[in-house]
Every structure is written in structure tokens, then in C-alpha cells.
Amino acid sequence: MRLRDKGVNCPTRCVLCNSDDDEDSYHLFFKCPSSSNIWTMFDAFQSMSGVINQGQDSAGNIFNMLQVLNAGDAALFCCTLWSIWKQRNNKVWNELTDAQRFVFDRAKTLLDDWKTAKDFCQPTSNMQRPVQYPRWQKPLEGRFKCNIDASFSKHLNRVGIRICIRDDSGSFVLARTEWISPLCDVHVGEALGLLSALEWVHLLQLGPIDFELDAKRVVDSFLSAQHDATEFGSIIHRCKTLFNLFYENSSVEFIRRQANEVAHELAKAASSSASFQILVNIPECIEHILINEML
Ligand SMILES: [Zn+2]
């Protein structure tokens, strides 16, 4: 019918049932006796067939059906539509008659093959293996690790900064908490966290140390040679200067949030505490994480 509408002179009779009905998509997929027979093989479609509305076109009916079928049945429904379309084309273009049972089986086979291929391509999909979050790693022997995180409190108009140092056995060495007011953009606050750590840690004379934070933008800018004239850029510039001046054989690296849990938990508790604190004993709120990460 669409070809007719575009001026192509072709027969409009349905090739599957030879009725005088115009072969539009509604007829082909739902009204044609051949297709109706095919749908009788599909139980889920049968139980939902009440949603098929003669007053609507095929697109509307397909949409309605997809709303009521579960995901698996909706997939088979789509494959069956495709297989009916293929049956029709085989008749028109290849003069082949696909049996109705074959049409439905072809749809099921297509779906099964697709599922098998999908499983094969994704052997580590969520269905088969739980998501593995990155874990915090101890520093190499003789080194220290310093995790930094910032938290942002609109309510208190403050940025909390937390810095936690551990040794190569994963044991807690020292932590520092502070807050800065007023609140600023996240990347600026995270950059101030790195600056604060770099200003403090070299005074402890620990030797080689790996700084880790979960702010990718800060780490990328720190490692980049590009000049940035913004406030953020000048903080990063100051970080680079301190790092080059005081830290030998050390590093600044990005880690995912899940591996920065100690600093993150400390930072959450930040804004309510005094403006500046050095913690010599393991703070209670991170004890369980520290023990976990030492294992
Ligand atoms: Zn027909």
C-alpha cells in the first residue's frame, strides 16, 4: 500500500491469503488469517490479544503489545513480526511458501541464536559475575600512600578535606581533617584538597609517597603540561610547584571512588568537626574500612 501511495503500480492484494483486503501492515501482521494462525502458537500473545485494536494502525498496535508483554515475550513478539515479514517477502520475491509453523519456529530460533551470541560476547556480564569494584592497594614496600577526598556541604557552606596516610602494610599512620569556607565548585575543592595534602605531608619527612584522589579532572590537570589561567589552574600550578620542590620519587594518581573509601568516609564526617585536626589514632568511622583493606 505504501508503494501505491508513492505512485508505484503494484498489486495490493495480500499474497499470503489472497483475500481482496488491501495488504497494509495492519492486515499483514494482525488481520491476515495466515498471521492469525501463527499467533495462535504464541501463548503470551494469545492471552494479550485483547489489546489489538482494529481502529489503530500496526505501529500503534505493536506499541500497545510491547507495553503489556514481559521482556522475553516482547523479544519473541518482535522476532515473529520479522519472520512474518520475511514470509511475505519470500512469497513475493522468491515464490517460496513458508509454512506457518516454520515461520514461528524461525522467530524462536532467531531469538535463541541472538541470546547465545550475546552470552558468548559478554562472558563477564552482570548475570554471571557480580560487579568487581576496584579495591584500595597497599603502596609498594618502603613507600607510603596518601588518600585525599573532599566533601561539599551546601547547608554549612563548607568544603571538608580529609587526608589519610598509610604505610606499606596498609596500617594507619596519620590523618588530617580540615574545612574551608565558603563552598566552591567541586573540582576547585578537590584541587584544594590536593594542595592541602602537598603543603602538609612533606613536613612529615616520610620519603616516597603516592597521593591518590578520586577527582579525575584534578589529576588530569596536574599531570598535564597545559597552562590554565583560571582559579582552578592556579591551584594546580601551586600543587605542581610544591610537588617538584618537596617530593622525590613520588606520584599523584587517580583512583576510583570505591578505592578511596577511607578518605571519602572521613570527608563525609568533615564539616561538623573543628576547622583543623590531625588524627593520630584511627578514627572510628573508618576503622572497619582500614581493617578490610589491610587483608
Ligand atoms: Zn492476508
PDB file of C-alpha atoms and ligand atoms in Angstrom:
ATOM      1  CA  MET A   1       0.000   0.000   0.000  1.00  0.00           C
ATOM      2  CA  ARG A   2       2.863   2.401   0.759  1.00  0.00           C
ATOM      3  CA  LEU A   3       4.256   1.801  -2.730  1.00  0.00           C
ATOM      4  CA  ARG A   4       0.808   2.566  -4.184  1.00  0.00           C
ATOM      5  CA  ASP A   5       0.714   5.781  -2.206  1.00  0.00           C
ATOM      6  CA  LYS A   6       4.025   6.686  -3.809  1.00  0.00           C
ATOM      7  CA  GLY A   7       2.607   6.051  -7.286  1.00  0.00           C
ATOM      8  CA  VAL A   8       4.091   2.584  -7.889  1.00  0.00           C
ATOM      9  CA  ASN A   9       1.616   0.466  -9.838  1.00  0.00           C
ATOM     10  CA  CYS A  10       1.728  -2.863  -7.998  1.00  0.00           C
ATOM     11  CA  PRO A  11      -0.937  -5.286  -6.806  1.00  0.00           C
ATOM     12  CA  THR A  12      -2.379  -4.553  -3.366  1.00  0.00           C
ATOM     13  CA  ARG A  13      -3.809  -7.981  -2.761  1.00  0.00           C
ATOM     14  CA  CYS A  14      -2.362  -9.926   0.183  1.00  0.00           C
ATOM     15  CA  VAL A  15      -0.102 -12.674  -1.162  1.00  0.00           C
ATOM     16  CA  LEU A  16      -0.496 -14.836   1.944  1.00  0.00           C
ATOM     17  CA  CYS A  17      -4.259 -15.201   1.983  1.00  0.00           C
ATOM     18  CA  ASN A  18      -5.220 -13.953  -1.498  1.00  0.00           C
ATOM     19  CA  SER A  19      -8.101 -12.032   0.007  1.00  0.00           C
ATOM     20  CA  ASP A  20      -9.275  -8.811  -1.548  1.00  0.00           C
ATOM     21  CA  ASP A  21      -8.172  -6.926   1.511  1.00  0.00           C
ATOM     22  CA  ASP A  22      -5.525  -4.328   0.851  1.00  0.00           C
ATOM     23  CA  GLU A  23      -2.186  -5.574   2.077  1.00  0.00           C
ATOM     24  CA  ASP A  24      -1.293  -2.863   4.542  1.00  0.00           C
ATOM     25  CA  SER A  25       0.882  -3.604   7.563  1.00  0.00           C
ATOM     26  CA  TYR A  26      -2.103  -3.996   9.885  1.00  0.00           C
ATOM     27  CA  HIS A  27      -3.560  -6.666   7.616  1.00  0.00           C
ATOM     28  CA  LEU A  28      -0.234  -8.430   7.127  1.00  0.00           C
ATOM     29  CA  PHE A  29       0.745  -8.615  10.793  1.00  0.00           C
ATOM     30  CA  PHE A  30      -2.586  -8.964  12.572  1.00  0.00           C
ATOM     31  CA  LYS A  31      -5.628  -9.433  10.384  1.00  0.00           C
ATOM     32  CA  CYS A  32      -4.388 -11.865   7.750  1.00  0.00           C
ATOM     33  CA  PRO A  33      -5.671 -15.423   8.505  1.00  0.00           C
ATOM     34  CA  SER A  34      -2.155 -16.741   7.891  1.00  0.00           C
ATOM     35  CA  SER A  35      -0.688 -14.460  10.560  1.00  0.00           C
ATOM     36  CA  SER A  36      -3.587 -15.133  12.927  1.00  0.00           C
ATOM     37  CA  ASN A  37      -2.734 -18.829  12.722  1.00  0.00           C
ATOM     38  CA  ILE A  38       0.891 -18.078  13.537  1.00  0.00           C
ATOM     39  CA  TRP A  39      -0.104 -16.024  16.589  1.00  0.00           C
ATOM     40  CA  THR A  40      -2.092 -18.969  17.954  1.00  0.00           C
ATOM     41  CA  MET A  41       1.274 -20.712  18.511  1.00  0.00           C
ATOM     42  CA  PHE A  42       2.411 -17.907  20.785  1.00  0.00           C
ATOM     43  CA  ASP A  43       0.630 -18.270  24.148  1.00  0.00           C
ATOM     44  CA  ALA A  44       1.651 -14.899  25.607  1.00  0.00           C
ATOM     45  CA  PHE A  45       0.335 -13.111  22.526  1.00  0.00           C
ATOM     46  CA  GLN A  46      -2.931 -15.009  22.709  1.00  0.00           C
ATOM     47  CA  SER A  47      -3.534 -14.039  26.316  1.00  0.00           C
ATOM     48  CA  MET A  48      -2.890 -10.374  25.471  1.00  0.00           C
ATOM     49  CA  SER A  49      -4.696 -10.320  22.131  1.00  0.00           C
ATOM     50  CA  GLY A  50      -7.407  -8.119  23.634  1.00  0.00           C
ATOM     51  CA  VAL A  51      -5.102  -5.108  23.241  1.00  0.00           C
ATOM     52  CA  ILE A  52      -5.166  -5.466  19.455  1.00  0.00           C
ATOM     53  CA  ASN A  53      -7.395  -2.689  18.207  1.00  0.00           C
ATOM     54  CA  GLN A  54      -8.738  -2.723  14.656  1.00  0.00           C
ATOM     55  CA  GLY A  55      -9.128   1.024  14.704  1.00  0.00           C
ATOM     56  CA  GLN A  56      -5.391   1.521  15.160  1.00  0.00           C
ATOM     57  CA  ASP A  57      -2.604   1.089  12.646  1.00  0.00           C
ATOM     58  CA  SER A  58       0.047  -1.621  13.015  1.00  0.00           C
ATOM     59  CA  ALA A  59       2.579   0.697  14.694  1.00  0.00           C
ATOM     60  CA  GLY A  60       0.069   1.630  17.410  1.00  0.00           C
ATOM     61  CA  ASN A  61      -0.848  -1.997  17.971  1.00  0.00           C
ATOM     62  CA  ILE A  62       2.780  -3.105  18.131  1.00  0.00           C
ATOM     63  CA  PHE A  63       3.463  -0.360  20.670  1.00  0.00           C
ATOM     64  CA  ASN A  64       0.460  -1.402  22.783  1.00  0.00           C
ATOM     65  CA  MET A  65       1.518  -5.031  22.714  1.00  0.00           C
ATOM     66  CA  LEU A  66       5.073  -4.151  23.797  1.00  0.00           C
ATOM     67  CA  GLN A  67       3.610  -2.327  26.789  1.00  0.00           C
ATOM     68  CA  VAL A  68       1.859  -5.424  28.120  1.00  0.00           C
ATOM     69  CA  LEU A  69       4.307  -8.230  27.318  1.00  0.00           C
ATOM     70  CA  ASN A  70       7.232  -9.059  29.583  1.00  0.00           C
ATOM     71  CA  ALA A  71      10.758  -8.580  28.196  1.00  0.00           C
ATOM     72  CA  GLY A  72      11.214 -12.158  26.980  1.00  0.00           C
ATOM     73  CA  ASP A  73       7.797 -12.329  25.284  1.00  0.00           C
ATOM     74  CA  ALA A  74       8.266  -8.862  23.793  1.00  0.00           C
ATOM     75  CA  ALA A  75      11.506 -10.078  22.180  1.00  0.00           C
ATOM     76  CA  LEU A  76       9.734 -13.117  20.702  1.00  0.00           C
ATOM     77  CA  PHE A  77       6.872 -10.880  19.554  1.00  0.00           C
ATOM     78  CA  CYS A  78       9.329  -8.695  17.598  1.00  0.00           C
ATOM     79  CA  CYS A  79      11.088 -11.726  16.112  1.00  0.00           C
ATOM     80  CA  THR A  80       7.728 -13.126  15.000  1.00  0.00           C
ATOM     81  CA  LEU A  81       6.830  -9.849  13.286  1.00  0.00           C
ATOM     82  CA  TRP A  82      10.143 -10.025  11.474  1.00  0.00           C
ATOM     83  CA  SER A  83       9.532 -13.657  10.487  1.00  0.00           C
ATOM     84  CA  ILE A  84       6.049 -12.840   9.106  1.00  0.00           C
ATOM     85  CA  TRP A  85       7.596 -10.032   7.064  1.00  0.00           C
ATOM     86  CA  LYS A  86      10.200 -12.473   5.772  1.00  0.00           C
ATOM     87  CA  GLN A  87       7.450 -14.980   4.914  1.00  0.00           C
ATOM     88  CA  ARG A  88       5.688 -12.311   2.900  1.00  0.00           C
ATOM     89  CA  ASN A  89       8.893 -11.314   1.060  1.00  0.00           C
ATOM     90  CA  ASN A  90       9.783 -14.923   0.323  1.00  0.00           C
ATOM     91  CA  LYS A  91       6.415 -15.275  -1.360  1.00  0.00           C
ATOM     92  CA  VAL A  92       6.628 -12.023  -3.304  1.00  0.00           C
ATOM     93  CA  TRP A  93      10.262 -12.137  -4.376  1.00  0.00           C
ATOM     94  CA  ASN A  94      11.280 -15.820  -4.309  1.00  0.00           C
ATOM     95  CA  GLU A  95       7.946 -17.521  -4.914  1.00  0.00           C
ATOM     96  CA  LEU A  96       8.552 -19.578  -1.778  1.00  0.00           C
ATOM     97  CA  THR A  97       5.804 -20.550   0.634  1.00  0.00           C
ATOM     98  CA  ASP A  98       6.935 -20.702   4.266  1.00  0.00           C
ATOM     99  CA  ALA A  99       4.697 -22.968   6.376  1.00  0.00           C
ATOM    100  CA  GLN A 100       3.090 -21.150   9.305  1.00  0.00           C
ATOM    101  CA  ARG A 101       4.727 -23.438  11.885  1.00  0.00           C
ATOM    102  CA  PHE A 102       8.079 -22.777  10.211  1.00  0.00           C
ATOM    103  CA  VAL A 103       7.508 -19.021  10.421  1.00  0.00           C
ATOM    104  CA  PHE A 104       7.031 -19.191  14.186  1.00  0.00           C
ATOM    105  CA  ASP A 105       9.942 -21.627  14.687  1.00  0.00           C
ATOM    106  CA  ARG A 106      12.209 -19.333  12.661  1.00  0.00           C
ATOM    107  CA  ALA A 107      11.371 -16.489  15.048  1.00  0.00           C
ATOM    108  CA  LYS A 108      12.209 -18.636  18.087  1.00  0.00           C
ATOM    109  CA  THR A 109      15.459 -19.842  16.518  1.00  0.00           C
ATOM    110  CA  LEU A 110      16.499 -16.293  15.683  1.00  0.00           C
ATOM    111  CA  LEU A 111      15.895 -15.210  19.270  1.00  0.00           C
ATOM    112  CA  ASP A 112      17.745 -18.205  20.748  1.00  0.00           C
ATOM    113  CA  ASP A 113      20.717 -17.649  18.431  1.00  0.00           C
ATOM    114  CA  TRP A 114      20.828 -13.994  19.389  1.00  0.00           C
ATOM    115  CA  LYS A 115      20.794 -14.824  23.109  1.00  0.00           C
ATOM    116  CA  THR A 116      23.589 -17.378  22.670  1.00  0.00           C
ATOM    117  CA  ALA A 117      25.699 -14.903  20.707  1.00  0.00           C
ATOM    118  CA  LYS A 118      25.105 -12.223  23.342  1.00  0.00           C
ATOM    119  CA  ASP A 119      26.196 -14.538  26.183  1.00  0.00           C
ATOM    120  CA  PHE A 120      29.240 -15.589  24.185  1.00  0.00           C
ATOM    121  CA  CYS A 121      30.280 -11.976  23.593  1.00  0.00           C
ATOM    122  CA  GLN A 122      29.750 -10.988  27.231  1.00  0.00           C
ATOM    123  CA  PRO A 123      31.174 -13.787  29.373  1.00  0.00           C
ATOM    124  CA  THR A 124      31.523 -11.406  32.318  1.00  0.00           C
ATOM    125  CA  SER A 125      28.035  -9.928  32.160  1.00  0.00           C
ATOM    126  CA  ASN A 126      26.347  -8.915  35.421  1.00  0.00           C
ATOM    127  CA  MET A 127      24.171 -12.008  35.306  1.00  0.00           C
ATOM    128  CA  GLN A 128      27.165 -14.297  35.649  1.00  0.00           C
ATOM    129  CA  ARG A 129      29.543 -12.395  37.875  1.00  0.00           C
ATOM    130  CA  PRO A 130      28.920  -9.680  40.446  1.00  0.00           C
ATOM    131  CA  VAL A 131      30.441  -6.291  39.641  1.00  0.00           C
ATOM    132  CA  GLN A 132      34.006  -6.156  40.913  1.00  0.00           C
ATOM    133  CA  TYR A 133      34.738  -2.782  42.464  1.00  0.00           C
ATOM    134  CA  PRO A 134      38.329  -1.670  42.456  1.00  0.00           C
ATOM    135  CA  ARG A 135      39.978  -2.063  45.849  1.00  0.00           C
ATOM    136  CA  TRP A 136      42.486   0.144  47.565  1.00  0.00           C
ATOM    137  CA  GLN A 137      46.003  -1.229  47.067  1.00  0.00           C
ATOM    138  CA  LYS A 138      48.843  -1.031  49.583  1.00  0.00           C
ATOM    139  CA  PRO A 139      51.833   1.004  48.407  1.00  0.00           C
ATOM    140  CA  LEU A 140      54.981  -0.835  47.325  1.00  0.00           C
ATOM    141  CA  GLU A 141      57.485  -1.761  50.034  1.00  0.00           C
ATOM    142  CA  GLY A 142      59.106   1.222  51.720  1.00  0.00           C
ATOM    143  CA  ARG A 143      56.559   3.689  50.363  1.00  0.00           C
ATOM    144  CA  PHE A 144      53.582   5.478  51.891  1.00  0.00           C
ATOM    145  CA  LYS A 145      50.201   6.199  50.420  1.00  0.00           C
ATOM    146  CA  CYS A 146      48.145   9.312  50.976  1.00  0.00           C
ATOM    147  CA  ASN A 147      44.419   9.281  50.095  1.00  0.00           C
ATOM    148  CA  ILE A 148      42.654  12.605  49.706  1.00  0.00           C
ATOM    149  CA  ASP A 149      38.991  13.454  49.358  1.00  0.00           C
ATOM    150  CA  ALA A 150      36.734  16.478  49.635  1.00  0.00           C
ATOM    151  CA  SER A 151      33.092  16.772  50.673  1.00  0.00           C
ATOM    152  CA  PHE A 152      30.721  19.610  49.984  1.00  0.00           C
ATOM    153  CA  SER A 153      28.063  20.908  52.371  1.00  0.00           C
ATOM    154  CA  LYS A 154      25.612  23.434  50.962  1.00  0.00           C
ATOM    155  CA  HIS A 155      23.937  23.665  54.330  1.00  0.00           C
ATOM    156  CA  LEU A 156      27.143  24.652  56.179  1.00  0.00           C
ATOM    157  CA  ASN A 157      28.651  26.459  53.176  1.00  0.00           C
ATOM    158  CA  ARG A 158      31.880  24.494  53.608  1.00  0.00           C
ATOM    159  CA  VAL A 159      34.238  22.163  51.834  1.00  0.00           C
ATOM    160  CA  GLY A 160      35.571  19.351  54.031  1.00  0.00           C
ATOM    161  CA  ILE A 161      39.029  17.999  53.184  1.00  0.00           C
ATOM    162  CA  ARG A 162      40.324  14.709  54.509  1.00  0.00           C
ATOM    163  CA  ILE A 163      43.775  13.275  54.087  1.00  0.00           C
ATOM    164  CA  CYS A 164      44.747   9.797  55.280  1.00  0.00           C
ATOM    165  CA  ILE A 165      48.271   8.322  55.248  1.00  0.00           C
ATOM    166  CA  ARG A 166      49.013   4.593  55.408  1.00  0.00           C
ATOM    167  CA  ASP A 167      52.225   2.578  55.219  1.00  0.00           C
ATOM    168  CA  ASP A 168      53.200  -0.404  53.068  1.00  0.00           C
ATOM    169  CA  SER A 169      51.388  -2.861  55.336  1.00  0.00           C
ATOM    170  CA  GLY A 170      48.189  -0.821  54.971  1.00  0.00           C
ATOM    171  CA  SER A 171      48.411   0.391  58.582  1.00  0.00           C
ATOM    172  CA  PHE A 172      47.064   3.791  59.526  1.00  0.00           C
ATOM    173  CA  VAL A 173      49.810   6.364  60.068  1.00  0.00           C
ATOM    174  CA  LEU A 174      48.146   9.728  60.351  1.00  0.00           C
ATOM    175  CA  ALA A 175      45.108  11.631  59.127  1.00  0.00           C
ATOM    176  CA  ARG A 176      44.308  15.282  58.831  1.00  0.00           C
ATOM    177  CA  THR A 177      40.912  16.901  58.564  1.00  0.00           C
ATOM    178  CA  GLU A 178      40.049  20.478  57.789  1.00  0.00           C
ATOM    179  CA  TRP A 179      37.322  22.516  56.241  1.00  0.00           C
ATOM    180  CA  ILE A 180      37.353  25.570  54.059  1.00  0.00           C
ATOM    181  CA  SER A 181      34.598  28.139  53.733  1.00  0.00           C
ATOM    182  CA  PRO A 182      32.839  29.250  51.573  1.00  0.00           C
ATOM    183  CA  LEU A 183      31.657  26.421  49.368  1.00  0.00           C
ATOM    184  CA  CYS A 184      33.252  26.274  45.912  1.00  0.00           C
ATOM    185  CA  ASP A 185      32.982  24.208  42.729  1.00  0.00           C
ATOM    186  CA  VAL A 186      33.707  20.511  43.155  1.00  0.00           C
ATOM    187  CA  HIS A 187      36.860  20.488  41.014  1.00  0.00           C
ATOM    188  CA  VAL A 188      38.207  23.548  42.849  1.00  0.00           C
ATOM    189  CA  GLY A 189      37.503  21.934  46.244  1.00  0.00           C
ATOM    190  CA  GLU A 190      39.184  18.697  45.189  1.00  0.00           C
ATOM    191  CA  ALA A 191      42.217  20.660  43.911  1.00  0.00           C
ATOM    192  CA  LEU A 192      42.401  22.477  47.267  1.00  0.00           C
ATOM    193  CA  GLY A 193      42.424  19.041  48.922  1.00  0.00           C
ATOM    194  CA  LEU A 194      45.488  18.026  46.912  1.00  0.00           C
ATOM    195  CA  LEU A 195      47.161  21.356  47.662  1.00  0.00           C
ATOM    196  CA  SER A 196      46.496  20.968  51.362  1.00  0.00           C
ATOM    197  CA  ALA A 197      47.998  17.454  51.351  1.00  0.00           C
ATOM    198  CA  LEU A 198      51.093  18.587  49.455  1.00  0.00           C
ATOM    199  CA  GLU A 199      51.611  21.502  51.849  1.00  0.00           C
ATOM    200  CA  TRP A 200      51.395  19.216  54.871  1.00  0.00           C
ATOM    201  CA  VAL A 201      52.858  15.801  54.030  1.00  0.00           C
ATOM    202  CA  HIS A 202      56.405  16.911  53.138  1.00  0.00           C
ATOM    203  CA  LEU A 203      56.783  18.279  56.687  1.00  0.00           C
ATOM    204  CA  LEU A 204      56.457  14.687  57.953  1.00  0.00           C
ATOM    205  CA  GLN A 205      59.594  13.595  56.039  1.00  0.00           C
ATOM    206  CA  LEU A 206      58.160  10.201  55.120  1.00  0.00           C
ATOM    207  CA  GLY A 207      60.083   9.667  51.875  1.00  0.00           C
ATOM    208  CA  PRO A 208      58.488   8.376  48.644  1.00  0.00           C
ATOM    209  CA  ILE A 209      54.708   8.702  48.755  1.00  0.00           C
ATOM    210  CA  ASP A 210      51.824   8.053  46.379  1.00  0.00           C
ATOM    211  CA  PHE A 211      48.973  10.564  46.534  1.00  0.00           C
ATOM    212  CA  GLU A 212      45.626   9.221  45.426  1.00  0.00           C
ATOM    213  CA  LEU A 213      42.344  11.028  44.810  1.00  0.00           C
ATOM    214  CA  ASP A 214      39.117  10.211  43.001  1.00  0.00           C
ATOM    215  CA  ALA A 215      38.905  13.568  41.200  1.00  0.00           C
ATOM    216  CA  LYS A 216      39.870  12.768  37.626  1.00  0.00           C
ATOM    217  CA  ARG A 217      39.826  16.357  36.442  1.00  0.00           C
ATOM    218  CA  VAL A 218      42.307  17.376  39.158  1.00  0.00           C
ATOM    219  CA  VAL A 219      44.706  14.517  38.436  1.00  0.00           C
ATOM    220  CA  ASP A 220      44.498  15.047  34.667  1.00  0.00           C
ATOM    221  CA  SER A 221      45.271  18.745  35.065  1.00  0.00           C
ATOM    222  CA  PHE A 222      48.095  18.014  37.496  1.00  0.00           C
ATOM    223  CA  LEU A 223      49.701  15.629  35.004  1.00  0.00           C
ATOM    224  CA  SER A 224      49.079  17.915  32.016  1.00  0.00           C
ATOM    225  CA  ALA A 225      51.597  20.467  30.776  1.00  0.00           C
ATOM    226  CA  GLN A 226      48.835  22.802  29.599  1.00  0.00           C
ATOM    227  CA  HIS A 227      48.557  26.241  31.104  1.00  0.00           C
ATOM    228  CA  ASP A 228      45.232  27.160  32.704  1.00  0.00           C
ATOM    229  CA  ALA A 229      44.642  30.792  33.698  1.00  0.00           C
ATOM    230  CA  THR A 230      41.586  30.119  35.886  1.00  0.00           C
ATOM    231  CA  GLU A 231      41.469  29.932  39.692  1.00  0.00           C
ATOM    232  CA  PHE A 232      41.490  26.149  39.364  1.00  0.00           C
ATOM    233  CA  GLY A 233      44.567  26.381  37.107  1.00  0.00           C
ATOM    234  CA  SER A 234      46.465  28.486  39.623  1.00  0.00           C
ATOM    235  CA  ILE A 235      45.766  25.970  42.432  1.00  0.00           C
ATOM    236  CA  ILE A 236      47.018  23.164  40.214  1.00  0.00           C
ATOM    237  CA  HIS A 237      50.095  25.253  39.350  1.00  0.00           C
ATOM    238  CA  ARG A 238      50.837  25.693  43.046  1.00  0.00           C
ATOM    239  CA  CYS A 239      50.418  21.905  43.543  1.00  0.00           C
ATOM    240  CA  LYS A 240      52.950  21.233  40.777  1.00  0.00           C
ATOM    241  CA  THR A 241      55.438  23.675  42.273  1.00  0.00           C
ATOM    242  CA  LEU A 242      55.228  22.060  45.726  1.00  0.00           C
ATOM    243  CA  PHE A 243      55.415  18.579  44.294  1.00  0.00           C
ATOM    244  CA  ASN A 244      58.545  19.350  42.273  1.00  0.00           C
ATOM    245  CA  LEU A 245      60.139  21.095  45.234  1.00  0.00           C
ATOM    246  CA  PHE A 246      59.481  18.602  48.048  1.00  0.00           C
ATOM    247  CA  TYR A 247      58.580  15.182  46.648  1.00  0.00           C
ATOM    248  CA  GLU A 248      61.134  12.858  45.122  1.00  0.00           C
ATOM    249  CA  ASN A 249      60.197   9.543  43.539  1.00  0.00           C
ATOM    250  CA  SER A 250      56.551  10.193  44.399  1.00  0.00           C
ATOM    251  CA  SER A 251      53.308  10.256  42.403  1.00  0.00           C
ATOM    252  CA  VAL A 252      49.825  11.756  42.114  1.00  0.00           C
ATOM    253  CA  GLU A 253      47.280   9.303  40.762  1.00  0.00           C
ATOM    254  CA  PHE A 254      43.586   8.968  40.062  1.00  0.00           C
ATOM    255  CA  ILE A 255      41.659   6.127  41.703  1.00  0.00           C
ATOM    256  CA  ARG A 256      38.011   5.218  41.562  1.00  0.00           C
ATOM    257  CA  ARG A 257      35.741   6.299  44.380  1.00  0.00           C
ATOM    258  CA  GLN A 258      35.371   2.725  45.672  1.00  0.00           C
ATOM    259  CA  ALA A 259      39.131   2.510  46.271  1.00  0.00           C
ATOM    260  CA  ASN A 260      39.216   5.856  48.064  1.00  0.00           C
ATOM    261  CA  GLU A 261      36.745   4.857  50.755  1.00  0.00           C
ATOM    262  CA  VAL A 262      38.806   5.846  53.786  1.00  0.00           C
ATOM    263  CA  ALA A 263      39.283   9.448  52.688  1.00  0.00           C
ATOM    264  CA  HIS A 264      35.710   9.567  51.439  1.00  0.00           C
ATOM    265  CA  GLU A 265      34.229   8.469  54.785  1.00  0.00           C
ATOM    266  CA  LEU A 266      36.460  10.887  56.661  1.00  0.00           C
ATOM    267  CA  ALA A 267      35.405  13.684  54.330  1.00  0.00           C
ATOM    268  CA  LYS A 268      31.726  12.991  54.929  1.00  0.00           C
ATOM    269  CA  ALA A 269      32.235  13.496  58.662  1.00  0.00           C
ATOM    270  CA  ALA A 270      34.261  16.624  57.947  1.00  0.00           C
ATOM    271  CA  SER A 271      32.071  19.671  58.045  1.00  0.00           C
ATOM    272  CA  SER A 272      30.820  19.265  61.614  1.00  0.00           C
ATOM    273  CA  SER A 273      34.266  18.885  63.226  1.00  0.00           C
ATOM    274  CA  ALA A 274      36.735  21.606  64.175  1.00  0.00           C
ATOM    275  CA  SER A 275      38.231  23.511  61.277  1.00  0.00           C
ATOM    276  CA  PHE A 276      41.575  21.759  61.529  1.00  0.00           C
ATOM    277  CA  GLN A 277      42.600  18.467  63.179  1.00  0.00           C
ATOM    278  CA  ILE A 278      45.415  15.966  62.978  1.00  0.00           C
ATOM    279  CA  LEU A 279      44.321  12.472  63.908  1.00  0.00           C
ATOM    280  CA  VAL A 280      46.981  10.229  65.416  1.00  0.00           C
ATOM    281  CA  ASN A 281      44.640   7.397  66.336  1.00  0.00           C
ATOM    282  CA  ILE A 282      42.436   5.565  63.870  1.00  0.00           C
ATOM    283  CA  PRO A 283      39.127   7.443  63.653  1.00  0.00           C
ATOM    284  CA  GLU A 284      36.223   5.138  64.495  1.00  0.00           C
ATOM    285  CA  CYS A 285      34.275   5.872  61.325  1.00  0.00           C
ATOM    286  CA  ILE A 286      36.991   4.371  59.107  1.00  0.00           C
ATOM    287  CA  GLU A 287      38.249   1.547  61.325  1.00  0.00           C
ATOM    288  CA  HIS A 288      36.275  -1.180  59.547  1.00  0.00           C
ATOM    289  CA  ILE A 289      37.426   0.023  56.123  1.00  0.00           C
ATOM    290  CA  LEU A 290      41.070   0.120  57.190  1.00  0.00           C
ATOM    291  CA  ILE A 291      40.905  -3.413  58.550  1.00  0.00           C
ATOM    292  CA  ASN A 292      39.190  -4.625  55.390  1.00  0.00           C
ATOM    293  CA  GLU A 293      41.771  -3.040  53.133  1.00  0.00           C
ATOM    294  CA  MET A 294      44.701  -4.472  55.122  1.00  0.00           C
ATOM    295  CA  LEU A 295      43.525  -8.045  54.413  1.00  0.00           C
TER     296      LEU A 295
HETATM  297 ZN    ZN B   1      -3.688 -11.823   4.107  1.00  0.00          ZN
END
